[in-house]
Amino acid sequence: MSSRSLLIAAAAFGLMALQGPARADVEPEALVEPVAEYKLYVLDNLDAFVGHTRDFTRAIEAGELERAQSLYAPTRVYYERIEPVAELFADLDASIDAREDDYEKGVDDPDFTGFHRLEYGLFKQQTTDGLAPYARRLMSDVKDLESRVQGLTFPPAKVVGGAAALMEEVAATKVSGEEDRYSHTDLWDFQGNVDGSQKIFALFKPLIAEEDPAFVERVEDNFAAVEATLAHYRLAANDPEAGFVSYEKVSDKDRRALVGPVTVLAEDLSTLRGKLGL
Amino acid sequence: MSDQPDNTSRCPFTLDRRRFLQGLGAAGVGVAAGGLGRPARAADDHAVTGAPVSTTTAQAYPFHGRHQQGILTPRPAAGMVVACDVLARNRTGLERLLRTLTERIAFLTEGGTYPERDPAYPPADSGILGPTIAPDGLTVTVSLGASLFDTRFGLADARPRHLQRMTGFPNDALEPERCHGDLSLQICANTHDTTLHALRDLIKHTPGLLMVRWKQEGTVPVVPPRDNGPTPSARNYLGFRDGTANPDTDDATLMDALIWTGDDPEEPAWTRGGSYQVVRIIRNYVERWDRTPLAEQEAVFGRHKASGAPLDGAQEHDTPDYAADPEGRITPLDAHIRLANPRTPGFEKHRILRRPFNYSNGVEANGQFDMGLLFIVYQADLQAGFITVQNRLNGEPLEEYIQPVGGGYFFTLPGVVDATDYLGRALLEATAT
């Protein structure tokens, strides 16, 4: 079927809203620069992630409960931004970011480590007692992640697919508030995923902007809608570092208001690889 | 469904295509098995994993008409109700939602082939029924909840007269996460997979417009075809026939009086041709019920369990004569069917059309089954219909074995009359500023 008759068929079936135009003619060389820039973005975030993890884990080892609690969410943000890359290393992703649901014995499972094990101790049990071994393990895992990513060749399809993968993360576990169930810092992670997705979209946008301005406009509108709702829950409007209110304070109405643009972004960004011929 | 043989004219190439595919399959098996040193085994209709065969995949109900399908349409074996919140941010978004639902339902209920896409894109469809879908008796019925008639879309002045948020009756234990919604989709078909396919198509096409709030799937047991006499009503999970006393759906005048909204001058004009839909998720305590003496079960319902006949009758559709039994010696005065329809003069206007399915969801913490009735009824007047009948039933002996846990009240939109029309057009036009 020609692309023209495909479009006609699509129109007949009412699929125009989903059906992108035929793929843009993107030369493979055109992908080199954005992929390289993305790697720099990832490495910058990893660098910050290592530094923040160091402060966070030191606070735990020093028994500074309140300081450790306050550093939990700001540290995770860097991981959440680059999650599609971090997840390429399944062993580290499990030891750094698995949730208790991933283990049959839940919080008591000896294999349950990483951020969410520490979250359980810091926010549910309200103590740093017994957490030092988990803190040391997290620090070494995060350093391991950084060195592995430095040597990694970034596959373009994985990089571009990451924009959609991050929105799938948001849709699946952030909106429900199950990611950070003890600290209720889900909005930090939410923002991290959205940041990471937006970065990828921004890097590749020039390659499709001319071919498909309506798509670009819709994606940007929906990112803006998500950002506007998130901004509503910032502790200080002009200070991103100040972070967010507890997810428990987000109204049902706003949770639903987030689902709309997040779902449209997940649908739209799922076509980004196709548009770039990947 | 194109992967199944189909003896109708709708897809004349289906059989040939299937044989062709089987040929390919056989060749593939031959190569693989040959490599293992075993004899090749031809795929045939008796293969263990061959798809089960149905003769009703081509069954289709016309989408266009004064009323939506799924109300007077004969109830098929599979059905579900999906309640959604509408995420559209304005009237433009709401109209896009209703037009999209109209287009998709028109396609899904007629069947056809999905467009092929560049493989670099996600496919146009889930593909769970293959690239070409058969209608398989599918109906999708769209209804609106009272919560949609708020300030978001300027519909507040157009709310159907009796539409309200469902409130609990004395025996209810409503769970908020299984109640209410801005919009309900009742999806019915000959097979469960066809309903799921339709649901996934509808949700995929309405991102940012709909968010599923709750979903309840159900089935009814099938019976062999009958040469003569009425088909018996299907049984519920208490083992009793359900829906016997429904009004005659072939009687158009009766349907206009009891089922279709429109005659009441106090109803907004746009509601004409619609109907009030009540959905209730009614848990049945089946273990306890199965440990109850048969005579007591029959007294609770007022019917014989095996035949479905009223206690003073011999056949399912015999009319009980309560006037001859004023003290309830044969049919107890508090038997379910006697309370629900006392067969007294003047009660006709309270009759409702039952179209329920049975559900089975899993196991409770106590090891007992979460089973029951996905109760769905339609009526022209919610107050005169379900609410009146349910108030008569409050305190009935059956309550010991059942408990409503979810559901909601909705107004089923009038039908889509032709290709230029869409679901809810009259409502949006009536409220345009």
XYZ file of C-alpha atoms in Angstrom:
711
model
C 0.000 0.000 0.000
C 1.291 3.445 -0.851
C 1.595 5.940 1.953
C -1.135 7.992 0.315
C -3.615 5.129 0.285
C -2.559 4.317 3.837
C -3.537 7.801 4.856
C -6.866 7.496 3.095
C -7.521 4.188 4.810
C -6.534 5.735 8.101
C -8.928 8.607 7.583
C -11.702 6.183 6.739
C -11.139 4.371 9.998
C -10.956 7.542 12.026
C -7.362 6.935 12.926
C -6.002 10.287 11.895
C -5.473 11.394 15.446
C -3.045 8.549 15.979
C -1.638 8.021 12.541
C 1.507 10.044 12.035
C 2.441 11.084 8.553
C 4.869 8.932 6.649
C 8.251 8.859 8.328
C 10.513 11.833 7.898
C 13.534 11.389 5.696
C 16.124 11.461 8.421
C 19.678 10.664 7.445
C 21.454 8.432 9.969
C 24.206 11.066 10.257
C 21.637 13.576 11.463
C 21.163 11.441 14.571
C 24.816 11.560 15.573
C 24.791 14.984 17.136
C 21.628 14.656 19.249
C 22.694 11.210 20.452
C 26.108 12.596 21.444
C 24.452 15.512 23.205
C 22.164 13.135 25.025
C 25.131 11.153 26.249
C 26.590 14.365 27.670
C 23.267 15.052 29.390
C 23.273 11.576 30.900
C 26.867 11.862 32.080
C 26.208 15.271 33.632
C 23.252 13.839 35.517
C 25.237 10.784 36.572
C 28.000 13.032 37.889
C 25.474 14.931 39.980
C 23.832 11.652 40.979
C 27.114 10.305 42.375
C 27.713 13.498 44.355
C 24.195 13.615 45.795
C 24.265 9.903 46.594
C 27.507 10.489 48.500
C 25.872 13.178 50.670
C 22.752 11.092 51.147
C 24.532 7.902 52.149
C 26.976 9.753 54.413
C 24.059 11.272 56.284
C 22.654 7.794 56.845
C 25.982 6.426 58.007
C 26.326 9.386 60.376
C 22.874 8.643 61.794
C 21.470 12.022 60.685
C 17.854 11.008 60.150
C 16.357 14.355 59.198
C 19.185 15.229 56.856
C 18.969 11.834 55.188
C 15.204 12.224 54.792
C 15.652 15.631 53.197
C 18.249 14.332 50.732
C 16.270 11.285 49.600
C 14.097 12.895 46.911
C 16.642 15.426 45.539
C 19.107 12.583 45.002
C 16.682 10.348 43.139
C 15.788 13.049 40.604
C 19.024 12.496 38.681
C 18.337 8.804 38.395
C 14.749 9.350 37.321
C 15.861 11.684 34.509
C 18.099 9.065 32.918
C 16.104 5.964 33.832
C 15.923 4.516 30.287
C 19.730 4.398 30.170
C 20.125 3.208 33.745
C 17.675 0.412 33.075
C 19.952 -0.989 30.409
C 21.838 -2.482 33.372
C 19.125 -4.660 34.859
C 21.244 -5.884 37.783
C 22.010 -2.353 38.950
C 18.495 -1.101 38.311
C 17.224 -3.846 40.609
C 19.723 -3.189 43.391
C 19.327 0.623 43.145
C 15.644 1.199 42.432
C 13.562 -1.981 42.931
C 10.429 -1.706 45.046
C 9.364 -4.124 47.764
C 6.618 -5.468 45.466
C 9.381 -6.927 43.303
C 10.233 -9.383 46.074
C 8.127 -12.212 47.369
C 8.998 -11.445 50.983
C 8.559 -7.697 50.514
C 10.505 -5.430 52.849
C 11.941 -8.423 54.719
C 13.490 -9.920 51.622
C 17.293 -10.049 51.974
C 17.663 -9.067 48.295
C 15.642 -5.873 48.757
C 18.209 -3.044 48.679
C 18.639 0.442 47.265
C 16.635 3.631 47.494
C 13.315 2.097 48.397
C 14.811 -0.062 51.156
C 16.340 3.095 52.584
C 13.044 4.926 52.092
C 11.331 2.246 54.170
C 13.830 2.687 56.994
C 13.940 6.487 56.902
C 10.273 7.287 56.432
C 8.354 4.264 57.704
C 10.583 3.103 60.550
C 11.893 6.645 61.122
C 15.418 5.566 61.901
C 18.844 5.164 60.341
C 19.536 2.125 62.497
C 20.613 -0.838 60.446
C 20.671 1.147 57.200
C 24.439 1.684 56.902
C 25.075 -1.526 54.919
C 22.333 -0.549 52.430
C 23.836 2.932 52.167
C 27.317 1.576 51.402
C 25.900 -0.818 48.838
C 23.949 1.992 47.142
C 27.057 4.173 46.910
C 29.062 1.412 45.293
C 26.214 0.524 42.886
C 25.861 4.134 41.784
C 29.591 4.457 41.118
C 29.459 1.204 39.203
C 26.582 2.582 37.122
C 28.551 5.711 36.266
C 31.586 3.799 35.091
C 29.492 1.409 33.014
C 27.590 4.233 31.308
C 30.833 6.035 30.481
C 31.871 3.095 28.360
C 28.463 2.633 26.776
C 27.669 3.242 23.138
C 24.215 4.811 23.065
C 21.959 3.060 20.537
C 19.836 5.775 18.826
C 16.660 3.701 19.012
C 17.112 3.319 22.773
C 17.767 7.011 23.208
C 14.735 8.121 21.174
C 12.561 5.389 22.668
C 13.506 6.735 26.086
C 11.205 9.731 25.641
C 8.169 7.419 25.544
C 9.614 4.991 28.111
C 9.829 7.793 30.687
C 6.184 8.722 30.135
C 5.221 5.051 30.509
C 7.017 5.137 33.874
C 4.972 8.144 34.909
C 1.707 6.621 33.721
C 2.364 3.252 35.371
C 3.786 4.089 38.782
C 3.996 7.813 39.464
C 0.379 8.918 39.048
C -0.770 6.223 41.472
C 1.677 7.319 44.169
C 3.050 3.793 44.588
C 6.645 4.669 43.723
C 7.462 6.574 46.912
C 4.816 5.166 49.184
C 6.543 6.027 52.466
C 8.169 9.364 51.661
C 5.349 10.569 49.337
C 7.968 12.380 47.271
C 6.483 11.062 44.017
C 6.303 14.518 42.462
C 10.117 14.773 42.477
C 10.386 11.525 40.538
C 7.518 12.630 38.340
C 9.398 15.826 37.487
C 12.604 13.850 36.897
C 10.898 11.549 34.376
C 9.243 14.488 32.627
C 12.574 16.393 32.501
C 14.311 13.409 30.942
C 11.579 12.861 28.382
C 11.429 16.527 27.476
C 15.197 16.637 27.014
C 15.108 13.788 24.507
C 12.213 15.375 22.648
C 13.981 18.727 22.516
C 17.161 17.168 21.119
C 15.390 15.394 18.262
C 12.674 17.953 17.613
C 14.657 19.816 14.918
C 14.642 16.643 12.814
C 10.833 16.482 12.666
C 9.691 20.054 13.288
C 9.375 20.875 9.609
C 7.672 17.643 8.619
C 5.165 17.556 11.422
C 4.591 20.888 13.166
C 1.177 19.814 14.514
C 2.758 16.860 16.311
C 5.478 19.036 17.796
C 2.932 21.586 18.944
C 0.726 18.935 20.573
C 3.652 17.363 22.416
C 4.842 20.752 23.646
C 1.316 21.704 24.741
C 0.985 18.526 26.759
C 4.409 18.934 28.352
C 3.329 22.452 29.261
C 0.081 21.166 30.768
C 1.983 18.674 32.917
C 4.497 21.320 33.987
C 1.685 23.719 34.888
C 0.036 21.164 37.156
C 3.365 20.235 38.736
C 4.205 23.899 39.309
C 1.043 24.204 41.340
C 2.594 21.855 43.923
C 6.072 23.372 44.148
C 7.087 24.534 47.598
C 8.635 27.690 46.133
C 7.525 28.881 42.726
C 10.910 30.283 41.710
C 13.186 27.703 43.266
C 13.232 24.264 41.603
C 15.556 23.032 44.357
C 12.853 23.584 46.956
C 10.935 20.642 45.605
C 7.343 19.564 46.044
C 4.631 18.996 48.590
C 3.786 15.464 49.672
C 1.934 13.484 47.029
C -0.775 12.882 49.619
C -1.673 16.536 49.243
C -2.314 16.263 45.515
C -6.073 16.282 44.979
C -7.830 13.485 43.131
C -8.879 16.082 40.611
C -5.267 17.035 39.888
C -4.159 13.404 39.769
C -6.775 12.893 37.069
C -5.747 16.142 35.387
C -2.214 14.707 35.109
C -3.390 11.429 33.574
C -4.791 13.175 30.487
C -1.655 14.889 29.146
C 0.575 12.049 30.380
C -1.434 9.499 28.377
C -1.444 11.661 25.258
C 2.330 12.156 25.628
C 2.821 8.399 25.976
C 0.763 7.818 22.799
C 2.431 10.598 20.812
C 5.984 9.879 21.908
C 5.471 6.196 21.065
C 5.562 7.341 17.418
C 8.831 9.271 17.763
C 10.998 6.330 16.732
C 8.779 5.764 13.708
C 9.006 9.404 12.713
C 12.786 9.196 12.829
C 12.883 5.898 10.975
C 14.306 4.014 13.948
C -11.515 -13.376 13.940
C -10.198 -13.846 10.428
C -8.122 -16.666 11.817
C -11.286 -18.673 12.354
C -13.360 -20.408 9.701
C -16.421 -18.431 8.886
C -19.223 -19.728 6.743
C -20.813 -16.418 5.909
C -20.607 -14.120 2.965
C -19.044 -11.344 4.989
C -15.533 -12.645 4.537
C -15.701 -14.920 1.483
C -11.947 -15.399 1.378
C -11.557 -16.431 4.976
C -11.575 -20.199 4.513
C -9.134 -20.118 1.651
C -6.904 -17.779 3.522
C -6.964 -20.047 6.520
C -5.991 -23.084 4.471
C -3.213 -21.024 2.963
C -1.944 -20.056 6.395
C -2.209 -23.639 7.603
C -0.115 -24.653 4.628
C 2.541 -22.196 5.713
C 2.278 -23.410 9.265
C 2.640 -27.010 8.234
C 5.726 -26.163 6.225
C 7.184 -24.326 9.177
C 6.513 -27.208 11.551
C 8.040 -29.602 9.067
C 11.272 -27.688 8.956
C 11.487 -27.362 12.721
C 10.511 -30.960 13.472
C 12.741 -32.248 10.700
C 15.653 -30.568 12.378
C 14.948 -32.601 15.492
C 14.752 -35.826 13.582
C 11.016 -36.268 14.139
C 8.383 -36.749 11.470
C 6.601 -33.623 10.350
C 3.062 -33.256 11.711
C 0.579 -31.409 9.562
C -1.504 -28.768 11.294
C -5.181 -29.651 11.138
C -8.449 -28.742 12.786
C -7.706 -31.085 15.662
C -4.468 -29.436 16.633
C -4.391 -28.864 20.363
C -3.851 -25.159 19.958
C -6.291 -24.674 17.105
C -8.617 -21.777 17.884
C -12.077 -22.780 19.161
C -14.642 -22.447 16.361
C -17.763 -20.310 16.468
C -20.542 -19.993 13.899
C -21.640 -16.548 15.053
C -18.566 -14.403 14.432
C -20.277 -12.613 11.506
C -23.314 -11.642 13.538
C -23.704 -7.872 13.398
C -26.258 -5.465 14.832
C -26.801 -2.267 12.857
C -25.169 0.662 14.605
C -27.464 3.374 13.259
C -30.932 3.778 14.688
C -33.179 5.770 17.019
C -31.887 3.875 20.019
C -28.480 2.513 20.872
C -27.872 -1.213 20.668
C -27.257 -3.231 23.795
C -30.623 -2.595 25.437
C -33.272 -4.469 23.452
C -30.533 -6.416 21.660
C -30.606 -10.078 22.766
C -28.087 -10.472 25.564
C -25.019 -12.409 24.342
C -22.707 -14.585 26.424
C -20.193 -11.886 27.388
C -20.631 -8.375 28.698
C -18.870 -5.737 30.715
C -19.423 -2.288 32.100
C -16.547 0.163 32.149
C -17.073 3.439 33.996
C -14.801 6.328 33.081
C -13.974 9.830 34.170
C -13.989 12.308 31.300
C -10.648 14.126 31.148
C -11.550 16.445 28.279
C -10.924 20.009 29.379
C -13.694 21.764 27.472
C -16.677 21.260 25.197
C -14.450 20.893 22.155
C -12.709 17.991 23.855
C -16.024 16.465 24.900
C -17.346 16.666 21.351
C -14.132 15.087 20.059
C -14.582 12.283 22.584
C -18.183 11.624 21.547
C -17.379 11.779 17.841
C -14.398 9.447 18.293
C -16.484 6.942 20.255
C -19.128 7.094 17.519
C -16.598 6.404 14.758
C -14.886 3.594 16.601
C -18.107 1.873 17.663
C -19.453 2.098 14.106
C -16.306 0.370 12.854
C -16.001 -2.208 15.616
C -19.635 -3.328 15.441
C -19.492 -3.756 11.676
C -16.046 -5.307 11.514
C -13.318 -4.723 8.963
C -9.599 -4.473 8.420
C -7.226 -2.210 10.264
C -4.839 -0.124 8.174
C -1.307 -1.387 7.905
C 1.345 0.895 9.282
C 5.005 1.385 8.766
C 6.500 -1.230 11.134
C 8.582 1.480 12.790
C 5.329 2.733 14.338
C 3.195 1.029 16.952
C 0.508 -0.978 15.106
C -2.943 0.548 14.587
C -4.582 -2.127 16.708
C -3.811 -4.497 19.546
C -4.152 -7.313 17.023
C -5.673 -9.717 19.544
C -8.331 -10.703 16.994
C -6.015 -10.565 13.989
C -5.738 -7.876 11.303
C -9.360 -8.256 10.234
C -12.033 -8.251 12.896
C -15.485 -9.796 12.739
C -18.371 -8.073 14.545
C -19.158 -11.177 16.655
C -22.412 -9.694 17.917
C -20.625 -6.695 19.440
C -22.623 -3.820 20.880
C -21.242 -0.799 22.737
C -23.723 1.313 24.669
C -22.626 4.770 25.811
C -24.262 6.415 28.834
C -23.539 9.528 30.891
C -23.342 9.859 34.671
C -24.766 12.720 36.713
C -21.233 14.007 37.431
C -20.783 14.987 33.773
C -23.611 17.481 34.113
C -21.566 19.883 36.233
C -19.919 23.183 35.303
C -17.079 21.741 33.192
C -18.998 21.458 29.952
C -21.988 23.712 30.485
C -24.375 20.764 30.736
C -25.824 21.535 34.167
C -29.164 22.762 32.854
C -29.594 19.779 30.549
C -29.341 16.989 33.120
C -31.977 14.312 32.636
C -34.689 14.885 35.203
C -34.084 11.774 37.307
C -30.335 11.375 36.800
C -28.533 11.529 40.131
C -25.524 10.121 41.920
C -26.384 6.640 43.177
C -26.887 6.583 46.941
C -26.617 3.478 49.085
C -29.641 1.366 50.006
C -29.768 -0.219 53.471
C -28.081 -3.483 52.407
C -25.399 -1.784 50.269
C -21.716 -1.669 51.191
C -20.566 0.568 48.367
C -16.838 0.746 47.666
C -15.931 4.192 46.297
C -13.447 2.786 43.802
C -16.195 0.696 42.195
C -18.876 3.413 42.010
C -20.103 6.187 39.730
C -18.372 7.773 36.743
C -18.874 10.509 34.146
C -19.504 7.996 31.359
C -20.223 4.288 31.130
C -19.468 1.871 28.330
C -21.517 -1.308 28.258
C -19.723 -3.673 25.903
C -21.377 -6.966 24.946
C -20.454 -9.660 22.400
C -20.626 -13.358 21.713
C -17.154 -13.861 23.173
C -15.238 -12.227 25.962
C -12.220 -11.520 23.755
C -14.325 -9.446 21.393
C -15.430 -7.208 24.262
C -11.841 -6.790 25.454
C -10.644 -6.000 21.960
C -13.305 -3.309 21.614
C -12.396 -1.829 24.986
C -8.708 -1.604 24.131
C -9.510 0.011 20.797
C -11.778 2.599 22.425
C -9.293 3.485 25.148
C -6.369 3.679 22.714
C -8.305 6.142 20.583
C -9.292 8.441 23.437
C -6.016 9.349 25.202
C -6.380 12.460 27.296
C -10.162 12.258 27.024
C -11.127 9.223 29.121
C -9.686 7.607 32.214
C -11.029 4.256 33.284
C -12.451 4.406 36.784
C -13.661 0.842 37.238
C -14.469 -2.144 35.095
C -16.579 -5.207 35.721
C -16.663 -8.101 33.286
C -19.336 -10.757 33.223
C -20.763 -13.724 31.374
C -23.951 -15.732 31.161
C -24.043 -19.497 30.589
C -24.995 -20.568 27.062
C -27.721 -23.130 26.286
C -28.286 -25.329 23.218
C -30.660 -23.955 20.552
C -34.348 -24.854 20.894
C -36.665 -25.955 18.107
C -39.792 -24.477 19.669
C -40.922 -22.490 22.645
C -39.187 -19.543 24.240
C -35.496 -19.777 25.077
C -35.236 -20.109 28.834
C -33.727 -17.191 30.732
C -30.076 -17.526 31.670
C -29.161 -18.473 35.213
C -27.349 -16.330 37.735
C -24.637 -17.562 40.107
C -27.264 -18.513 42.663
C -28.514 -21.017 40.104
C -31.834 -19.252 39.416
C -33.144 -17.982 36.101
C -32.919 -14.208 35.922
C -35.003 -11.823 33.831
C -38.085 -14.040 33.372
C -40.493 -11.240 34.177
C -38.948 -8.743 31.735
C -41.483 -6.756 29.686
C -41.969 -7.994 26.110
C -39.235 -6.314 24.057
C -41.110 -7.022 20.807
C -43.925 -4.740 21.942
C -42.812 -1.334 20.633
C -45.586 0.562 22.416
C -44.668 -1.053 25.706
C -40.990 -0.270 25.154
C -41.833 3.387 24.448
C -43.741 3.475 27.718
C -41.323 1.567 29.942
C -37.837 1.773 28.452
C -37.381 4.803 26.203
C -37.346 8.243 27.715
C -39.250 10.877 25.802
C -42.904 11.140 26.742
C -42.321 13.027 29.978
C -42.641 16.761 29.164
C -40.405 17.577 32.110
C -37.469 15.732 30.579
C -35.110 17.794 28.382
C -36.022 17.241 24.735
C -32.568 15.859 23.889
C -33.214 12.778 26.047
C -35.860 11.396 23.663
C -34.891 7.895 22.614
C -32.500 7.411 25.504
C -32.970 5.382 28.675
C -31.872 5.326 32.297
C -29.201 2.711 32.959
C -28.633 1.315 36.431
C -25.525 -0.750 37.072
C -25.006 -2.580 40.353
C -22.168 -4.907 41.270
C -23.935 -7.317 43.604
C -21.724 -9.721 45.493
C -23.296 -13.160 46.056
C -22.211 -15.195 49.077
C -22.236 -18.391 47.076
C -20.643 -20.718 49.634
C -23.336 -19.857 52.164
C -26.037 -20.059 49.495
C -24.877 -23.532 48.450
C -25.275 -24.621 52.096
C -28.892 -23.394 52.207
C -31.744 -25.933 51.838
C -33.309 -25.934 48.384
C -36.791 -25.237 49.753
C -35.470 -22.128 51.457
C -33.641 -20.976 48.327
C -36.883 -21.337 46.375
C -38.881 -19.495 49.019
C -36.351 -16.642 48.978
C -36.765 -16.178 45.229
C -40.354 -17.351 44.808
C -39.437 -19.661 41.943
C -38.600 -23.305 41.398
C -34.877 -23.577 40.928
C -34.837 -26.264 38.215
C -37.535 -24.933 35.902
C -37.653 -21.271 36.833
C -41.450 -21.514 37.174
C -43.156 -19.437 39.875
C -43.943 -21.499 42.957
C -47.601 -21.765 41.909
C -46.739 -22.583 38.281
C -45.215 -25.300 36.122
C -43.334 -23.420 33.380
C -40.826 -20.578 33.589
C -43.117 -18.068 31.909
C -46.283 -18.925 33.828
C -47.741 -15.871 35.516
C -47.983 -16.188 39.288
C -51.458 -15.656 40.742
C -50.786 -13.793 43.949
C -54.449 -12.784 44.296
C -55.208 -16.435 44.938
C -52.504 -16.568 47.606
C -53.078 -13.428 49.694
C -51.391 -14.801 52.807
C -48.323 -16.042 50.997
C -48.810 -19.722 51.745
C -47.400 -20.732 48.344
C -45.284 -17.724 47.460
C -44.102 -15.929 50.602
C -45.092 -12.270 50.716
C -41.417 -11.322 50.979
C -40.199 -13.570 48.146
C -37.942 -11.666 45.771
C -40.150 -11.858 42.691
C -43.292 -11.006 44.622
C -41.784 -7.881 46.138
C -40.155 -6.838 42.853
C -43.358 -7.177 40.867
C -46.553 -7.723 42.860
C -48.561 -8.009 39.622
C -51.126 -5.553 40.953
C -53.066 -3.075 38.800
C -51.083 0.104 38.395
C -47.717 -1.535 38.956
C -47.024 -1.813 35.238
C -45.290 1.567 35.156
C -42.644 0.356 37.599
C -41.439 -2.484 35.394
C -37.798 -2.451 34.328
C -35.748 -4.315 31.744
C -33.112 -6.542 33.348
C -30.046 -7.389 31.253
C -27.500 -8.681 33.779
C -24.329 -10.745 33.563
C -22.625 -12.922 36.163
C -19.177 -12.023 37.407
C -16.326 -13.840 39.085
C -13.336 -11.789 40.220
C -11.112 -13.933 42.371
C -10.854 -14.821 46.015
C -11.398 -12.861 49.217
C -8.948 -12.955 52.125
C -11.230 -15.475 53.857
C -10.888 -17.927 50.953
C -14.408 -17.285 49.685
C -15.154 -16.415 46.072
C -15.826 -12.869 44.943
C -18.723 -13.794 42.667
C -22.000 -12.192 41.922
C -24.253 -10.347 39.556
C -23.343 -7.480 37.264
C -26.872 -6.146 37.484
C -27.828 -3.897 34.560
C -31.334 -2.541 34.048
C -32.934 0.006 31.752
C -36.047 2.099 32.245
C -37.682 5.281 30.939
C -37.933 6.737 34.430
C -35.282 5.942 37.032
C -37.490 6.953 39.941
C -40.530 4.942 38.863
C -38.286 2.067 37.806
C -35.275 0.812 39.711
C -35.460 3.134 42.711
C -39.095 2.248 43.411
C -38.481 -1.480 42.932
C -35.320 -1.525 45.049
C -37.072 0.328 47.863
C -39.714 -2.403 47.829
C -36.955 -5.011 48.093
C -35.170 -3.449 51.082
C -35.077 -5.996 53.885
C -35.971 -8.989 51.700
C -34.679 -12.403 52.883
C -32.363 -12.566 49.854
C -30.241 -9.815 51.456
C -28.681 -12.413 53.728
C -26.920 -13.852 50.679
C -26.113 -10.774 48.624
C -24.496 -7.376 49.020
C -24.275 -4.581 46.467
C -20.730 -3.177 46.466
C -20.571 -0.895 43.425
C -22.209 0.533 40.336
C -23.856 3.764 39.366
C -26.708 5.530 37.616
C -26.273 6.658 34.030
C -28.346 7.999 31.177
C -27.977 6.057 27.947
C -27.740 8.481 25.047
C -30.246 8.335 22.197
C -29.088 6.400 19.130
C -26.985 7.660 16.234
C -29.417 7.901 13.331
C -27.016 8.085 10.402
C -23.420 8.753 9.333
C -23.769 12.511 9.893
C -24.970 12.053 13.459
C -22.889 11.278 16.531
C -23.491 10.175 20.112
C -24.644 13.075 22.271
C -25.164 15.487 19.349
C -28.607 16.526 20.576
C -27.240 17.209 24.050
C -24.374 19.362 22.787
C -26.627 21.261 20.390
C -29.198 21.865 23.111
C -26.534 23.377 25.368
C -24.577 25.350 22.734
C -24.147 29.003 23.603
